[in-house]
PDB file of C-alpha atoms in Angstrom:
ATOM      1  CA  UNK A  28      -0.033   0.002   0.016  1.00 96.00           C
ATOM      2  CA  UNK A  29       1.197   3.647  -0.713  1.00 97.00           C
ATOM      3  CA  UNK A  30       0.092   6.871   1.063  1.00 97.00           C
ATOM      4  CA  UNK A  31       1.073  10.457   0.549  1.00 95.00           C
ATOM      5  CA  UNK A  32       2.304  11.990   3.841  1.00 96.00           C
ATOM      6  CA  UNK A  33       3.945  15.493   4.212  1.00 92.00           C
ATOM      7  CA  UNK A  34       5.042  15.535   0.613  1.00 89.00           C
ATOM      8  CA  UNK A  35       6.391  11.962   0.858  1.00 95.00           C
ATOM      9  CA  UNK A  36       5.043   8.626  -0.641  1.00 97.00           C
ATOM     10  CA  UNK A  37       5.365   5.903   1.923  1.00 98.00           C
ATOM     11  CA  UNK A  38       4.990   2.188   1.441  1.00 98.00           C
ATOM     12  CA  UNK A  39       3.325   0.220   4.259  1.00 98.00           C
ATOM     13  CA  UNK A  40       1.376  -3.068   4.829  1.00 98.00           C
ATOM     14  CA  UNK A  41      -1.392  -3.860   7.496  1.00 97.00           C
ATOM     15  CA  UNK A  42      -2.956  -6.901   8.547  1.00 96.00           C
ATOM     16  CA  UNK A  43      -5.780  -7.650  11.119  1.00 95.00           C
ATOM     17  CA  UNK A  44      -8.222  -5.253  13.023  1.00 94.00           C
ATOM     18  CA  UNK A  45      -8.424  -3.984  16.512  1.00 94.00           C
ATOM     19  CA  UNK A  46      -5.621  -2.281  18.601  1.00 96.00           C
ATOM     20  CA  UNK A  47      -3.051  -0.562  16.379  1.00 98.00           C
ATOM     21  CA  UNK A  48       0.433  -1.946  16.606  1.00 98.00           C
ATOM     22  CA  UNK A  49       3.245   0.007  14.607  1.00 98.00           C
ATOM     23  CA  UNK A  50       6.490  -1.747  13.440  1.00 98.00           C
ATOM     24  CA  UNK A  51       9.610   0.520  12.682  1.00 98.00           C
ATOM     25  CA  UNK A  52      12.535  -1.197  11.081  1.00 98.00           C
ATOM     26  CA  UNK A  53      16.138  -0.408  11.608  1.00 96.00           C
ATOM     27  CA  UNK A  54      18.172   2.087   9.457  1.00 94.00           C
ATOM     28  CA  UNK A  55      18.735   0.758   6.056  1.00 94.00           C
ATOM     29  CA  UNK A  56      16.354  -2.168   6.435  1.00 97.00           C
ATOM     30  CA  UNK A  57      12.831  -2.586   5.256  1.00 98.00           C
ATOM     31  CA  UNK A  58       9.466  -3.639   6.709  1.00 98.00           C
ATOM     32  CA  UNK A  59       9.769  -7.277   5.764  1.00 97.00           C
ATOM     33  CA  UNK A  60      12.426  -7.603   8.488  1.00 97.00           C
ATOM     34  CA  UNK A  61       9.889  -6.863  11.030  1.00 98.00           C
ATOM     35  CA  UNK A  62       6.860  -8.705   9.390  1.00 98.00           C
ATOM     36  CA  UNK A  63       8.980 -11.984   8.971  1.00 96.00           C
ATOM     37  CA  UNK A  64       9.958 -11.957  12.626  1.00 97.00           C
ATOM     38  CA  UNK A  65       6.729 -10.939  14.390  1.00 98.00           C
ATOM     39  CA  UNK A  66       3.621 -11.333  12.544  1.00 97.00           C
ATOM     40  CA  UNK A  67       2.733 -14.843  13.240  1.00 95.00           C
ATOM     41  CA  UNK A  68       2.806 -14.045  16.954  1.00 96.00           C
ATOM     42  CA  UNK A  69      -0.341 -11.932  16.603  1.00 94.00           C
ATOM     43  CA  UNK A  70      -4.082 -12.642  16.882  1.00 84.00           C
ATOM     44  CA  UNK A  71      -6.093 -10.745  14.563  1.00 82.00           C
ATOM     45  CA  UNK A  72      -7.601  -8.561  17.338  1.00 90.00           C
ATOM     46  CA  UNK A  73      -4.337  -6.608  16.662  1.00 96.00           C
ATOM     47  CA  UNK A  74      -4.131  -4.238  13.762  1.00 97.00           C
ATOM     48  CA  UNK A  75      -0.495  -4.670  12.593  1.00 98.00           C
ATOM     49  CA  UNK A  76       1.018  -1.911  10.556  1.00 98.00           C
ATOM     50  CA  UNK A  77       4.586  -2.232   9.107  1.00 98.00           C
ATOM     51  CA  UNK A  78       6.116   0.830   7.621  1.00 98.00           C
ATOM     52  CA  UNK A  79       9.040   1.359   5.104  1.00 98.00           C
ATOM     53  CA  UNK A  80      10.799   4.566   6.527  1.00 97.00           C
ATOM     54  CA  UNK A  81      11.593   7.219   4.016  1.00 96.00           C
ATOM     55  CA  UNK A  82      14.467   6.487   1.569  1.00 95.00           C
ATOM     56  CA  UNK A  83      14.216   2.687   2.656  1.00 96.00           C
ATOM     57  CA  UNK A  84      12.210  -0.338   1.319  1.00 97.00           C
ATOM     58  CA  UNK A  85       9.676   0.995  -1.270  1.00 97.00           C
ATOM     59  CA  UNK A  86       9.095   4.485   0.383  1.00 97.00           C
ATOM     60  CA  UNK A  87      10.452   7.460  -1.374  1.00 95.00           C
ATOM     61  CA  UNK A  88      13.627   9.163  -0.523  1.00 92.00           C
ATOM     62  CA  UNK A  89      12.674  12.681   0.068  1.00 89.00           C
ATOM     63  CA  UNK A  90      15.901  14.910   0.521  1.00 84.00           C
ATOM     64  CA  UNK A  91      13.895  17.636   2.376  1.00 87.00           C
ATOM     65  CA  UNK A  92      14.168  14.893   5.225  1.00 89.00           C
ATOM     66  CA  UNK A  93      17.525  15.998   6.464  1.00 87.00           C
ATOM     67  CA  UNK A  94      17.364  15.254  10.264  1.00 88.00           C
ATOM     68  CA  UNK A  95      15.998  12.626  12.401  1.00 90.00           C
ATOM     69  CA  UNK A  96      13.535  15.193  13.830  1.00 91.00           C
ATOM     70  CA  UNK A  97      12.228  15.473  10.151  1.00 92.00           C
ATOM     71  CA  UNK A  98      11.806  11.692   9.951  1.00 93.00           C
ATOM     72  CA  UNK A  99       9.821  11.587  13.357  1.00 94.00           C
ATOM     73  CA  UNK A 100       7.544  14.201  12.018  1.00 95.00           C
ATOM     74  CA  UNK A 101       6.706  12.192   9.098  1.00 96.00           C
ATOM     75  CA  UNK A 102       6.244   9.063  11.172  1.00 97.00           C
ATOM     76  CA  UNK A 103       3.953  10.949  13.607  1.00 97.00           C
ATOM     77  CA  UNK A 104       1.834  12.351  10.606  1.00 97.00           C
ATOM     78  CA  UNK A 105       1.640   8.820   9.095  1.00 98.00           C
ATOM     79  CA  UNK A 106       0.294   7.353  12.409  1.00 98.00           C
ATOM     80  CA  UNK A 107      -2.203  10.248  13.069  1.00 97.00           C
ATOM     81  CA  UNK A 108      -3.512   9.664   9.437  1.00 98.00           C
ATOM     82  CA  UNK A 109      -4.167   6.018   9.953  1.00 98.00           C
ATOM     83  CA  UNK A 110      -5.236   6.004  13.637  1.00 98.00           C
ATOM     84  CA  UNK A 111      -5.844   9.475  14.807  1.00 96.00           C
ATOM     85  CA  UNK A 112      -5.982   9.918  18.537  1.00 93.00           C
ATOM     86  CA  UNK A 113      -5.819   6.060  19.300  1.00 96.00           C
ATOM     87  CA  UNK A 114      -3.551   4.546  21.907  1.00 97.00           C
ATOM     88  CA  UNK A 115      -0.740   2.536  19.972  1.00 98.00           C
ATOM     89  CA  UNK A 116       1.737  -0.220  20.570  1.00 98.00           C
ATOM     90  CA  UNK A 117       5.283  -0.044  19.182  1.00 98.00           C
ATOM     91  CA  UNK A 118       7.742  -2.515  17.899  1.00 98.00           C
ATOM     92  CA  UNK A 119      11.137  -0.947  16.835  1.00 98.00           C
ATOM     93  CA  UNK A 120      14.743  -2.236  16.120  1.00 98.00           C
ATOM     94  CA  UNK A 121      17.944  -0.035  16.235  1.00 96.00           C
ATOM     95  CA  UNK A 122      17.102   3.423  14.510  1.00 95.00           C
ATOM     96  CA  UNK A 123      13.382   2.303  14.402  1.00 97.00           C
ATOM     97  CA  UNK A 124      13.546   1.854  18.190  1.00 97.00           C
ATOM     98  CA  UNK A 125      15.122   5.367  18.536  1.00 95.00           C
ATOM     99  CA  UNK A 126      11.932   6.545  16.570  1.00 95.00           C
ATOM    100  CA  UNK A 127       9.875   4.779  19.072  1.00 97.00           C
ATOM    101  CA  UNK A 128      11.650   6.799  21.796  1.00 96.00           C
ATOM    102  CA  UNK A 129      10.735   9.939  20.046  1.00 94.00           C
ATOM    103  CA  UNK A 130       7.141   8.970  19.750  1.00 96.00           C
ATOM    104  CA  UNK A 131       6.989   8.025  23.330  1.00 95.00           C
ATOM    105  CA  UNK A 132       8.528  11.460  24.305  1.00 94.00           C
ATOM    106  CA  UNK A 133       6.078  13.307  22.116  1.00 93.00           C
ATOM    107  CA  UNK A 134       2.885  11.344  23.001  1.00 95.00           C
ATOM    108  CA  UNK A 135       3.622  10.013  26.378  1.00 92.00           C
ATOM    109  CA  UNK A 136       1.041   7.434  27.592  1.00 89.00           C
ATOM    110  CA  UNK A 137      -0.738   7.315  24.273  1.00 95.00           C
ATOM    111  CA  UNK A 138       2.019   4.649  23.691  1.00 97.00           C
ATOM    112  CA  UNK A 139       0.634   1.827  25.760  1.00 97.00           C
ATOM    113  CA  UNK A 140       3.662  -0.355  25.304  1.00 97.00           C
ATOM    114  CA  UNK A 141       6.915  -0.825  23.306  1.00 98.00           C
ATOM    115  CA  UNK A 142       9.193  -3.708  22.530  1.00 98.00           C
ATOM    116  CA  UNK A 143      12.583  -2.509  21.551  1.00 98.00           C
ATOM    117  CA  UNK A 144      15.450  -4.537  20.268  1.00 98.00           C
ATOM    118  CA  UNK A 145      18.972  -2.868  20.323  1.00 98.00           C
ATOM    119  CA  UNK A 146      17.770   0.716  20.501  1.00 96.00           C
ATOM    120  CA  UNK A 147      19.787   3.624  19.496  1.00 95.00           C
ATOM    121  CA  UNK A 148      19.999   5.889  22.616  1.00 93.00           C
ATOM    122  CA  UNK A 149      22.990   8.092  21.467  1.00 90.00           C
ATOM    123  CA  UNK A 150      22.366   9.406  18.013  1.00 86.00           C
ATOM    124  CA  UNK A 151      26.129  10.306  17.419  1.00 85.00           C
ATOM    125  CA  UNK A 152      28.111   7.242  16.550  1.00 86.00           C
ATOM    126  CA  UNK A 153      31.313   8.487  18.006  1.00 87.00           C
ATOM    127  CA  UNK A 154      29.772   9.028  21.386  1.00 89.00           C
ATOM    128  CA  UNK A 155      28.322   5.508  21.642  1.00 91.00           C
ATOM    129  CA  UNK A 156      29.899   2.850  24.049  1.00 94.00           C
ATOM    130  CA  UNK A 157      30.059   0.079  21.435  1.00 95.00           C
ATOM    131  CA  UNK A 158      31.243  -3.520  22.003  1.00 96.00           C
ATOM    132  CA  UNK A 159      33.645  -5.915  20.301  1.00 95.00           C
ATOM    133  CA  UNK A 160      32.810  -9.299  18.649  1.00 96.00           C
ATOM    134  CA  UNK A 161      33.906 -12.494  20.240  1.00 96.00           C
ATOM    135  CA  UNK A 162      32.920 -14.687  17.314  1.00 96.00           C
ATOM    136  CA  UNK A 163      32.065 -18.373  17.473  1.00 96.00           C
ATOM    137  CA  UNK A 164      32.818 -19.969  14.008  1.00 96.00           C
ATOM    138  CA  UNK A 165      30.730 -23.156  14.169  1.00 97.00           C
ATOM    139  CA  UNK A 166      31.170 -24.097  10.540  1.00 96.00           C
ATOM    140  CA  UNK A 167      32.346 -23.101   7.192  1.00 95.00           C
ATOM    141  CA  UNK A 168      29.620 -21.020   5.503  1.00 97.00           C
ATOM    142  CA  UNK A 169      28.701 -21.737   1.918  1.00 96.00           C
ATOM    143  CA  UNK A 170      28.449 -18.390   0.511  1.00 96.00           C
ATOM    144  CA  UNK A 171      27.095 -18.169  -2.950  1.00 89.00           C
ATOM    145  CA  UNK A 172      24.156 -15.652  -3.348  1.00 93.00           C
ATOM    146  CA  UNK A 173      24.572 -12.242  -1.811  1.00 96.00           C
ATOM    147  CA  UNK A 174      28.270 -12.779  -1.394  1.00 96.00           C
ATOM    148  CA  UNK A 175      29.073  -8.990  -1.543  1.00 96.00           C
ATOM    149  CA  UNK A 176      27.130  -8.637   1.963  1.00 97.00           C
ATOM    150  CA  UNK A 177      28.980 -11.474   3.639  1.00 97.00           C
ATOM    151  CA  UNK A 178      31.699  -8.905   5.073  1.00 96.00           C
ATOM    152  CA  UNK A 179      28.932  -6.922   6.645  1.00 95.00           C
ATOM    153  CA  UNK A 180      27.373 -10.011   8.134  1.00 97.00           C
ATOM    154  CA  UNK A 181      30.745 -10.723   9.823  1.00 97.00           C
ATOM    155  CA  UNK A 182      31.055  -7.287  11.179  1.00 96.00           C
ATOM    156  CA  UNK A 183      27.763  -7.624  13.257  1.00 96.00           C
ATOM    157  CA  UNK A 184      27.173 -11.436  13.800  1.00 98.00           C
ATOM    158  CA  UNK A 185      28.411 -13.408  16.823  1.00 98.00           C
ATOM    159  CA  UNK A 186      27.477 -17.099  15.773  1.00 98.00           C
ATOM    160  CA  UNK A 187      28.890 -17.684  12.427  1.00 98.00           C
ATOM    161  CA  UNK A 188      27.119 -20.736  10.610  1.00 98.00           C
ATOM    162  CA  UNK A 189      25.026 -21.494   7.735  1.00 98.00           C
ATOM    163  CA  UNK A 190      21.714 -20.706   9.446  1.00 98.00           C
ATOM    164  CA  UNK A 191      22.668 -17.264  10.624  1.00 98.00           C
ATOM    165  CA  UNK A 192      23.868 -16.425   7.256  1.00 98.00           C
ATOM    166  CA  UNK A 193      20.527 -17.437   5.666  1.00 97.00           C
ATOM    167  CA  UNK A 194      18.697 -15.551   8.254  1.00 97.00           C
ATOM    168  CA  UNK A 195      20.926 -12.404   7.471  1.00 98.00           C
ATOM    169  CA  UNK A 196      20.227 -12.882   3.677  1.00 97.00           C
ATOM    170  CA  UNK A 197      16.367 -13.256   4.403  1.00 96.00           C
ATOM    171  CA  UNK A 198      15.791 -10.389   6.964  1.00 96.00           C
ATOM    172  CA  UNK A 199      18.713  -7.754   6.554  1.00 97.00           C
ATOM    173  CA  UNK A 200      20.110  -8.000   2.856  1.00 97.00           C
ATOM    174  CA  UNK A 201      16.803  -7.216   1.140  1.00 97.00           C
ATOM    175  CA  UNK A 202      16.599  -3.835   2.843  1.00 97.00           C
ATOM    176  CA  UNK A 203      20.150  -3.037   2.321  1.00 96.00           C
ATOM    177  CA  UNK A 204      19.769  -3.529  -1.282  1.00 97.00           C
ATOM    178  CA  UNK A 205      16.629  -1.239  -1.495  1.00 96.00           C
ATOM    179  CA  UNK A 206      17.813   1.657   0.688  1.00 95.00           C
ATOM    180  CA  UNK A 207      18.663   5.041  -1.100  1.00 94.00           C
ATOM    181  CA  UNK A 208      22.494   5.424  -0.368  1.00 91.00           C
ATOM    182  CA  UNK A 209      22.497   9.126  -1.075  1.00 92.00           C
ATOM    183  CA  UNK A 210      19.528   9.757   1.295  1.00 90.00           C
ATOM    184  CA  UNK A 211      21.265   7.632   3.950  1.00 86.00           C
ATOM    185  CA  UNK A 212      24.545   9.425   3.640  1.00 86.00           C
ATOM    186  CA  UNK A 213      22.751  12.789   4.034  1.00 85.00           C
ATOM    187  CA  UNK A 214      20.963  11.692   7.191  1.00 82.00           C
ATOM    188  CA  UNK A 215      24.572  10.800   8.679  1.00 75.00           C
ATOM    189  CA  UNK A 216      26.313  13.743   7.489  1.00 74.00           C
ATOM    190  CA  UNK A 217      28.561  15.964   9.787  1.00 60.00           C
ATOM    191  CA  UNK A 218      29.670  13.100  12.009  1.00 59.00           C
ATOM    192  CA  UNK A 219      25.743  12.206  12.585  1.00 62.00           C
ATOM    193  CA  UNK A 220      25.032  15.425  14.509  1.00 60.00           C
ATOM    194  CA  UNK A 221      21.638  15.568  12.734  1.00 56.00           C
ATOM    195  CA  UNK A 222      21.075  11.850  13.350  1.00 65.00           C
ATOM    196  CA  UNK A 223      20.027  12.547  17.076  1.00 73.00           C
ATOM    197  CA  UNK A 224      17.052  14.013  18.362  1.00 67.00           C
ATOM    198  CA  UNK A 225      17.130  17.550  19.617  1.00 55.00           C
ATOM    199  CA  UNK A 226      15.410  16.069  22.696  1.00 50.00           C
ATOM    200  CA  UNK A 227      17.820  13.179  23.171  1.00 57.00           C
ATOM    201  CA  UNK A 228      19.174  14.193  26.633  1.00 68.00           C
ATOM    202  CA  UNK A 229      15.698  14.731  28.061  1.00 69.00           C
ATOM    203  CA  UNK A 230      13.454  12.160  26.530  1.00 86.00           C
ATOM    204  CA  UNK A 231      10.505  11.726  28.895  1.00 89.00           C
ATOM    205  CA  UNK A 232       8.468   8.416  28.462  1.00 93.00           C
ATOM    206  CA  UNK A 233       4.945   8.100  30.053  1.00 90.00           C
ATOM    207  CA  UNK A 234       4.765   6.599  33.462  1.00 91.00           C
ATOM    208  CA  UNK A 235       2.121   4.062  32.182  1.00 93.00           C
ATOM    209  CA  UNK A 236       4.003   2.898  29.046  1.00 95.00           C
ATOM    210  CA  UNK A 237       5.201  -0.799  29.389  1.00 96.00           C
ATOM    211  CA  UNK A 238       8.675  -1.267  27.978  1.00 97.00           C
ATOM    212  CA  UNK A 239      10.417  -4.426  27.043  1.00 98.00           C
ATOM    213  CA  UNK A 240      13.937  -3.810  25.759  1.00 98.00           C
ATOM    214  CA  UNK A 241      16.525  -6.367  24.314  1.00 98.00           C
ATOM    215  CA  UNK A 242      20.167  -5.468  24.064  1.00 98.00           C
ATOM    216  CA  UNK A 243      23.129  -7.441  23.009  1.00 98.00           C
ATOM    217  CA  UNK A 244      26.286  -7.865  24.832  1.00 98.00           C
ATOM    218  CA  UNK A 245      28.426  -7.902  21.625  1.00 98.00           C
ATOM    219  CA  UNK A 246      26.520  -5.038  19.806  1.00 98.00           C
ATOM    220  CA  UNK A 247      29.255  -3.338  17.606  1.00 97.00           C
ATOM    221  CA  UNK A 248      26.693  -0.624  16.413  1.00 96.00           C
ATOM    222  CA  UNK A 249      24.967   0.834  19.540  1.00 96.00           C
ATOM    223  CA  UNK A 250      26.446  -1.284  22.421  1.00 97.00           C
ATOM    224  CA  UNK A 251      24.404  -2.144  25.631  1.00 97.00           C
ATOM    225  CA  UNK A 252      25.964  -0.028  28.491  1.00 96.00           C
ATOM    226  CA  UNK A 253      24.309   3.180  27.282  1.00 94.00           C
ATOM    227  CA  UNK A 254      20.940   1.327  27.073  1.00 95.00           C
ATOM    228  CA  UNK A 255      21.256  -0.082  30.483  1.00 96.00           C
ATOM    229  CA  UNK A 256      21.937   3.312  31.928  1.00 93.00           C
ATOM    230  CA  UNK A 257      19.191   5.009  29.994  1.00 93.00           C
ATOM    231  CA  UNK A 258      16.415   2.646  30.935  1.00 94.00           C
ATOM    232  CA  UNK A 259      17.471   2.090  34.500  1.00 91.00           C
ATOM    233  CA  UNK A 260      15.172   4.712  35.970  1.00 87.00           C
ATOM    234  CA  UNK A 261      12.076   3.800  33.822  1.00 90.00           C
ATOM    235  CA  UNK A 262       9.496   2.188  36.191  1.00 90.00           C
ATOM    236  CA  UNK A 263       8.004  -0.153  33.713  1.00 92.00           C
ATOM    237  CA  UNK A 264      11.000  -1.337  31.676  1.00 95.00           C
ATOM    238  CA  UNK A 265      12.105  -4.896  31.437  1.00 97.00           C
ATOM    239  CA  UNK A 266      15.395  -5.104  29.967  1.00 97.00           C
ATOM    240  CA  UNK A 267      17.137  -8.450  28.599  1.00 98.00           C
ATOM    241  CA  UNK A 268      20.762  -8.579  27.870  1.00 98.00           C
ATOM    242  CA  UNK A 269      21.541 -11.322  25.319  1.00 98.00           C
ATOM    243  CA  UNK A 270      25.099 -12.739  25.697  1.00 96.00           C
ATOM    244  CA  UNK A 271      25.882 -14.347  22.280  1.00 95.00           C
ATOM    245  CA  UNK A 272      24.373 -11.948  19.900  1.00 98.00           C
ATOM    246  CA  UNK A 273      25.457  -8.725  17.985  1.00 98.00           C
ATOM    247  CA  UNK A 274      23.392  -5.868  16.730  1.00 97.00           C
ATOM    248  CA  UNK A 275      20.814  -8.040  14.993  1.00 97.00           C
ATOM    249  CA  UNK A 276      19.977 -10.486  17.822  1.00 98.00           C
ATOM    250  CA  UNK A 277      17.060 -11.926  15.712  1.00 97.00           C
ATOM    251  CA  UNK A 278      19.752 -13.487  13.634  1.00 97.00           C
ATOM    252  CA  UNK A 279      21.523 -15.483  16.298  1.00 97.00           C
ATOM    253  CA  UNK A 280      18.566 -15.740  18.803  1.00 98.00           C
ATOM    254  CA  UNK A 281      15.643 -15.602  16.695  1.00 97.00           C
ATOM    255  CA  UNK A 282      13.527 -17.956  18.869  1.00 98.00           C
ATOM    256  CA  UNK A 283      14.450 -15.812  22.109  1.00 98.00           C
ATOM    257  CA  UNK A 284      13.465 -12.470  20.429  1.00 98.00           C
ATOM    258  CA  UNK A 285      10.160 -14.076  19.442  1.00 98.00           C
ATOM    259  CA  UNK A 286       9.555 -15.673  22.763  1.00 98.00           C
ATOM    260  CA  UNK A 287      10.317 -12.331  24.694  1.00 98.00           C
ATOM    261  CA  UNK A 288       7.887 -10.618  22.173  1.00 98.00           C
ATOM    262  CA  UNK A 289       5.282 -13.122  23.075  1.00 97.00           C
ATOM    263  CA  UNK A 290       5.850 -12.289  26.793  1.00 97.00           C
ATOM    264  CA  UNK A 291       5.444  -8.629  26.007  1.00 97.00           C
ATOM    265  CA  UNK A 292       2.036  -9.324  24.198  1.00 96.00           C
ATOM    266  CA  UNK A 293       0.720 -11.027  27.095  1.00 94.00           C
ATOM    267  CA  UNK A 294       1.223  -7.805  29.172  1.00 93.00           C
ATOM    268  CA  UNK A 295      -0.624  -5.929  26.339  1.00 92.00           C
ATOM    269  CA  UNK A 296      -3.854  -8.108  26.559  1.00 82.00           C
TER     270      UNK A 296
END
């Protein structure tokens, strides 16, 4: 489906009816990365809405979107067009989870719950407490299709085997292929100073919002220590630290990520 929001054509898919749930993928990914992972966990009493962010997936790259605050404005307008004034549930990964934090700051308790994996909490890359990989190479991987993305797989993945490579190809590579590289580079210009929210240091989450956060102990992109500090004072936050995973824990620990999402959804019923 396509919709025109704030002069940008956005691609999205939706399934079911009932309480709205929005899924916001990571930077350079697409909506299928969230759909493949989560949709089968839901009953049809939830209206699941998967969005391709501007410049990613099949959504238009609009170079008037020059900051993360601009991106958030588009997402807010999208949500208010589809589900005006309704309480919502959020799922987000990495940069998408950062967008979720922005929504929670703007709308407070309108966000009844959020399930976040490896959220960005520090927009500027150079200021993040990132981790190193201690890889477990379990077998020789047969790399044929998408061989040009294998090195990137190795920079973010802890458990190296055929299964995690195939998951990476299915969930991560399609979005990388579709993403508009010029748009992505512009968003990260000037050492990512425009990649962070203006409100980053004072994000205020509603006291009634239920949070389940998953972070990875070997995350080379956003780390985990900043997140533990960030969510430590949130009264309704449950934080899970996954040992043997990198920035995409759904690759190494797919069943665990889905199981934790199921627990979160039980709290939303």
